[in-house]
Amino acid sequence: MKSGTKRASEGTTSKDNKKPYFQRSWTEEDEISLLQVKANGKEKKVESLNLWFKKIRK
């Protein structure tokens, strides 16, 4: 006869099963590129960002 209680799984902890809060949508290079565009292109901000988004979508 089976008992009604479940036992904890062996070999894993709750820390092992935690999922990250977010997952990167782009690479670290893309992130650096975006930050450079933001830092260098304040006067051409919209143009620069549009070009950057087109570049990473390819």
mmCIF file of N, CA and C in Angstrom:
data_model
loop_
_atom_site.group_PDB
_atom_site.id
_atom_site.type_symbol
_atom_site.label_atom_id
_atom_site.label_comp_id
_atom_site.label_asym_id
_atom_site.label_seq_id
_atom_site.Cartn_x
_atom_site.Cartn_y
_atom_site.Cartn_z
ATOM 1 N N MET A 1 0.839 -1.174 0.000
ATOM 2 C CA MET A 1 0.000 0.000 0.000
ATOM 3 C C MET A 1 0.891 1.247 0.000
ATOM 4 N N LYS A 2 0.545 2.229 -0.830
ATOM 5 C CA LYS A 2 1.322 3.465 -0.932
ATOM 6 C C LYS A 2 0.874 4.460 0.120
ATOM 7 N N SER A 3 1.846 5.201 0.620
ATOM 8 C CA SER A 3 1.492 6.258 1.569
ATOM 9 C C SER A 3 1.059 7.498 0.798
ATOM 10 N N GLY A 4 0.338 8.372 1.435
ATOM 11 C CA GLY A 4 -0.166 9.574 0.790
ATOM 12 C C GLY A 4 0.823 10.717 0.756
ATOM 13 N N THR A 5 2.001 10.512 1.317
ATOM 14 C CA THR A 5 2.984 11.591 1.341
ATOM 15 C C THR A 5 4.012 11.393 0.249
ATOM 16 N N LYS A 6 4.515 12.483 -0.245
ATOM 17 C CA LYS A 6 5.565 12.433 -1.257
ATOM 18 C C LYS A 6 6.892 12.683 -0.581
ATOM 19 N N ARG A 7 7.908 12.033 -1.043
ATOM 20 C CA ARG A 7 9.232 12.284 -0.481
ATOM 21 C C ARG A 7 10.003 13.218 -1.405
ATOM 22 N N ALA A 8 10.921 13.925 -0.825
ATOM 23 C CA ALA A 8 11.731 14.877 -1.593
ATOM 24 C C ALA A 8 12.590 14.120 -2.591
ATOM 25 N N SER A 9 12.775 14.707 -3.754
ATOM 26 C CA SER A 9 13.627 14.065 -4.750
ATOM 27 C C SER A 9 15.062 14.068 -4.260
ATOM 28 N N GLU A 10 15.773 13.063 -4.635
ATOM 29 C CA GLU A 10 17.148 12.926 -4.169
ATOM 30 C C GLU A 10 18.099 13.560 -5.168
ATOM 31 N N GLY A 11 19.155 14.185 -4.669
ATOM 32 C CA GLY A 11 20.203 14.705 -5.532
ATOM 33 C C GLY A 11 19.969 16.092 -6.092
ATOM 34 N N THR A 12 18.841 16.680 -5.859
ATOM 35 C CA THR A 12 18.615 18.044 -6.344
ATOM 36 C C THR A 12 18.190 18.919 -5.177
ATOM 37 N N THR A 13 18.471 20.165 -5.323
ATOM 38 C CA THR A 13 18.036 21.134 -4.319
ATOM 39 C C THR A 13 17.172 22.171 -5.004
ATOM 40 N N SER A 14 16.519 22.974 -4.229
ATOM 41 C CA SER A 14 15.686 24.021 -4.819
ATOM 42 C C SER A 14 16.535 25.031 -5.581
ATOM 43 N N LYS A 15 17.802 25.212 -5.183
ATOM 44 C CA LYS A 15 18.683 26.133 -5.895
ATOM 45 C C LYS A 15 18.987 25.624 -7.298
ATOM 46 N N ASP A 16 19.105 24.298 -7.469
ATOM 47 C CA ASP A 16 19.393 23.720 -8.779
ATOM 48 C C ASP A 16 18.227 23.922 -9.736
ATOM 49 N N ASN A 17 17.021 23.953 -9.224
ATOM 50 C CA ASN A 17 15.832 24.022 -10.060
ATOM 51 C C ASN A 17 15.371 25.440 -10.358
ATOM 52 N N LYS A 18 16.012 26.443 -9.782
ATOM 53 C CA LYS A 18 15.593 27.829 -10.006
ATOM 54 C C LYS A 18 15.878 28.243 -11.442
ATOM 55 N N LYS A 19 14.929 28.934 -12.034
ATOM 56 C CA LYS A 19 15.101 29.460 -13.380
ATOM 57 C C LYS A 19 15.614 30.893 -13.273
ATOM 58 N N PRO A 20 16.380 31.342 -14.266
ATOM 59 C CA PRO A 20 16.847 32.732 -14.233
ATOM 60 C C PRO A 20 15.659 33.686 -14.371
ATOM 61 N N TYR A 21 15.832 34.892 -13.842
ATOM 62 C CA TYR A 21 14.769 35.888 -13.915
ATOM 63 C C TYR A 21 14.518 36.353 -15.342
ATOM 64 N N PHE A 22 15.544 36.305 -16.168
ATOM 65 C CA PHE A 22 15.404 36.724 -17.551
ATOM 66 C C PHE A 22 16.360 35.911 -18.411
ATOM 67 N N GLN A 23 16.102 35.917 -19.695
ATOM 68 C CA GLN A 23 16.990 35.254 -20.636
ATOM 69 C C GLN A 23 17.429 36.296 -21.649
ATOM 70 N N ARG A 24 18.708 36.302 -21.950
ATOM 71 C CA ARG A 24 19.231 37.287 -22.898
ATOM 72 C C ARG A 24 18.572 37.126 -24.264
ATOM 73 N N SER A 25 18.184 38.240 -24.838
ATOM 74 C CA SER A 25 17.611 38.229 -26.179
ATOM 75 C C SER A 25 18.675 38.468 -27.228
ATOM 76 N N TRP A 26 19.822 38.948 -26.810
ATOM 77 C CA TRP A 26 20.904 39.227 -27.732
ATOM 78 C C TRP A 26 22.225 38.841 -27.088
ATOM 79 N N THR A 27 23.282 38.864 -27.896
ATOM 80 C CA THR A 27 24.601 38.481 -27.401
ATOM 81 C C THR A 27 25.231 39.638 -26.628
ATOM 82 N N GLU A 28 26.314 39.335 -25.956
ATOM 83 C CA GLU A 28 27.028 40.374 -25.214
ATOM 84 C C GLU A 28 27.589 41.420 -26.177
ATOM 85 N N GLU A 29 28.033 40.976 -27.361
ATOM 86 C CA GLU A 29 28.529 41.920 -28.380
ATOM 87 C C GLU A 29 27.431 42.888 -28.799
ATOM 88 N N ASP A 30 26.212 42.363 -28.995
ATOM 89 C CA ASP A 30 25.086 43.217 -29.372
ATOM 90 C C ASP A 30 24.776 44.234 -28.277
ATOM 91 N N GLU A 31 24.871 43.800 -27.037
ATOM 92 C CA GLU A 31 24.609 44.707 -25.918
ATOM 93 C C GLU A 31 25.636 45.834 -25.876
ATOM 94 N N ILE A 32 26.904 45.493 -26.082
ATOM 95 C CA ILE A 32 27.968 46.503 -26.114
ATOM 96 C C ILE A 32 27.740 47.461 -27.270
ATOM 97 N N SER A 33 27.362 46.908 -28.420
ATOM 98 C CA SER A 33 27.085 47.730 -29.596
ATOM 99 C C SER A 33 25.957 48.724 -29.314
ATOM 100 N N LEU A 34 24.896 48.267 -28.692
ATOM 101 C CA LEU A 34 23.772 49.147 -28.367
ATOM 102 C C LEU A 34 24.199 50.259 -27.418
ATOM 103 N N LEU A 35 24.985 49.908 -26.415
ATOM 104 C CA LEU A 35 25.448 50.923 -25.467
ATOM 105 C C LEU A 35 26.348 51.952 -26.143
ATOM 106 N N GLN A 36 27.166 51.506 -27.102
ATOM 107 C CA GLN A 36 28.019 52.445 -27.842
ATOM 108 C C GLN A 36 27.173 53.394 -28.679
ATOM 109 N N VAL A 37 26.142 52.865 -29.312
ATOM 110 C CA VAL A 37 25.244 53.710 -30.110
ATOM 111 C C VAL A 37 24.584 54.750 -29.216
ATOM 112 N N LYS A 38 24.127 54.313 -28.059
ATOM 113 C CA LYS A 38 23.474 55.251 -27.135
ATOM 114 C C LYS A 38 24.448 56.308 -26.636
ATOM 115 N N ALA A 39 25.685 55.923 -26.367
ATOM 116 C CA ALA A 39 26.673 56.864 -25.834
ATOM 117 C C ALA A 39 27.142 57.848 -26.896
ATOM 118 N N ASN A 40 27.273 57.405 -28.137
ATOM 119 C CA ASN A 40 27.860 58.234 -29.192
ATOM 120 C C ASN A 40 26.844 58.993 -30.028
ATOM 121 N N GLY A 41 25.612 58.575 -30.056
ATOM 122 C CA GLY A 41 24.697 59.136 -31.032
ATOM 123 C C GLY A 41 23.510 59.854 -30.470
ATOM 124 N N LYS A 42 23.703 60.742 -29.526
ATOM 125 C CA LYS A 42 22.552 61.435 -28.948
ATOM 126 C C LYS A 42 21.833 62.297 -29.982
ATOM 127 N N GLU A 43 22.576 62.966 -30.869
ATOM 128 C CA GLU A 43 21.916 63.820 -31.855
ATOM 129 C C GLU A 43 21.259 63.005 -32.966
ATOM 130 N N LYS A 44 21.752 61.807 -33.205
ATOM 131 C CA LYS A 44 21.170 60.940 -34.228
ATOM 132 C C LYS A 44 20.582 59.693 -33.570
ATOM 133 N N LYS A 45 20.032 59.871 -32.409
ATOM 134 C CA LYS A 45 19.590 58.763 -31.569
ATOM 135 C C LYS A 45 18.636 57.799 -32.292
ATOM 136 N N VAL A 46 17.578 58.311 -32.857
ATOM 137 C CA VAL A 46 16.575 57.456 -33.489
ATOM 138 C C VAL A 46 17.154 56.754 -34.707
ATOM 139 N N GLU A 47 17.877 57.487 -35.545
ATOM 140 C CA GLU A 47 18.501 56.893 -36.730
ATOM 141 C C GLU A 47 19.456 55.782 -36.343
ATOM 142 N N SER A 48 20.293 56.037 -35.357
ATOM 143 C CA SER A 48 21.290 55.066 -34.932
ATOM 144 C C SER A 48 20.637 53.806 -34.390
ATOM 145 N N LEU A 49 19.604 53.961 -33.591
ATOM 146 C CA LEU A 49 18.930 52.790 -33.040
ATOM 147 C C LEU A 49 18.221 51.991 -34.119
ATOM 148 N N ASN A 50 17.603 52.682 -35.073
ATOM 149 C CA ASN A 50 16.953 51.969 -36.172
ATOM 150 C C ASN A 50 17.960 51.159 -36.973
ATOM 151 N N LEU A 51 19.108 51.748 -37.262
ATOM 152 C CA LEU A 51 20.153 51.020 -37.984
ATOM 153 C C LEU A 51 20.648 49.829 -37.175
ATOM 154 N N TRP A 52 20.794 50.021 -35.884
ATOM 155 C CA TRP A 52 21.268 48.937 -35.020
ATOM 156 C C TRP A 52 20.272 47.775 -35.006
ATOM 157 N N PHE A 53 18.981 48.079 -34.889
ATOM 158 C CA PHE A 53 17.976 47.024 -34.874
ATOM 159 C C PHE A 53 17.938 46.278 -36.206
ATOM 160 N N LYS A 54 18.090 47.006 -37.308
ATOM 161 C CA LYS A 54 18.131 46.349 -38.616
ATOM 162 C C LYS A 54 19.333 45.420 -38.712
ATOM 163 N N LYS A 55 20.457 45.855 -38.149
ATOM 164 C CA LYS A 55 21.686 45.062 -38.194
ATOM 165 C C LYS A 55 21.527 43.744 -37.436
ATOM 166 N N ILE A 56 20.942 43.781 -36.250
ATOM 167 C CA ILE A 56 20.855 42.553 -35.451
ATOM 168 C C ILE A 56 19.743 41.622 -35.917
ATOM 169 N N ARG A 57 18.810 42.108 -36.692
ATOM 170 C CA ARG A 57 17.721 41.259 -37.197
ATOM 171 C C ARG A 57 18.160 40.387 -38.362
ATOM 172 N N LYS A 58 19.281 40.727 -38.984
ATOM 173 C CA LYS A 58 19.747 39.963 -40.152
ATOM 174 C C LYS A 58 20.181 38.585 -39.773
#
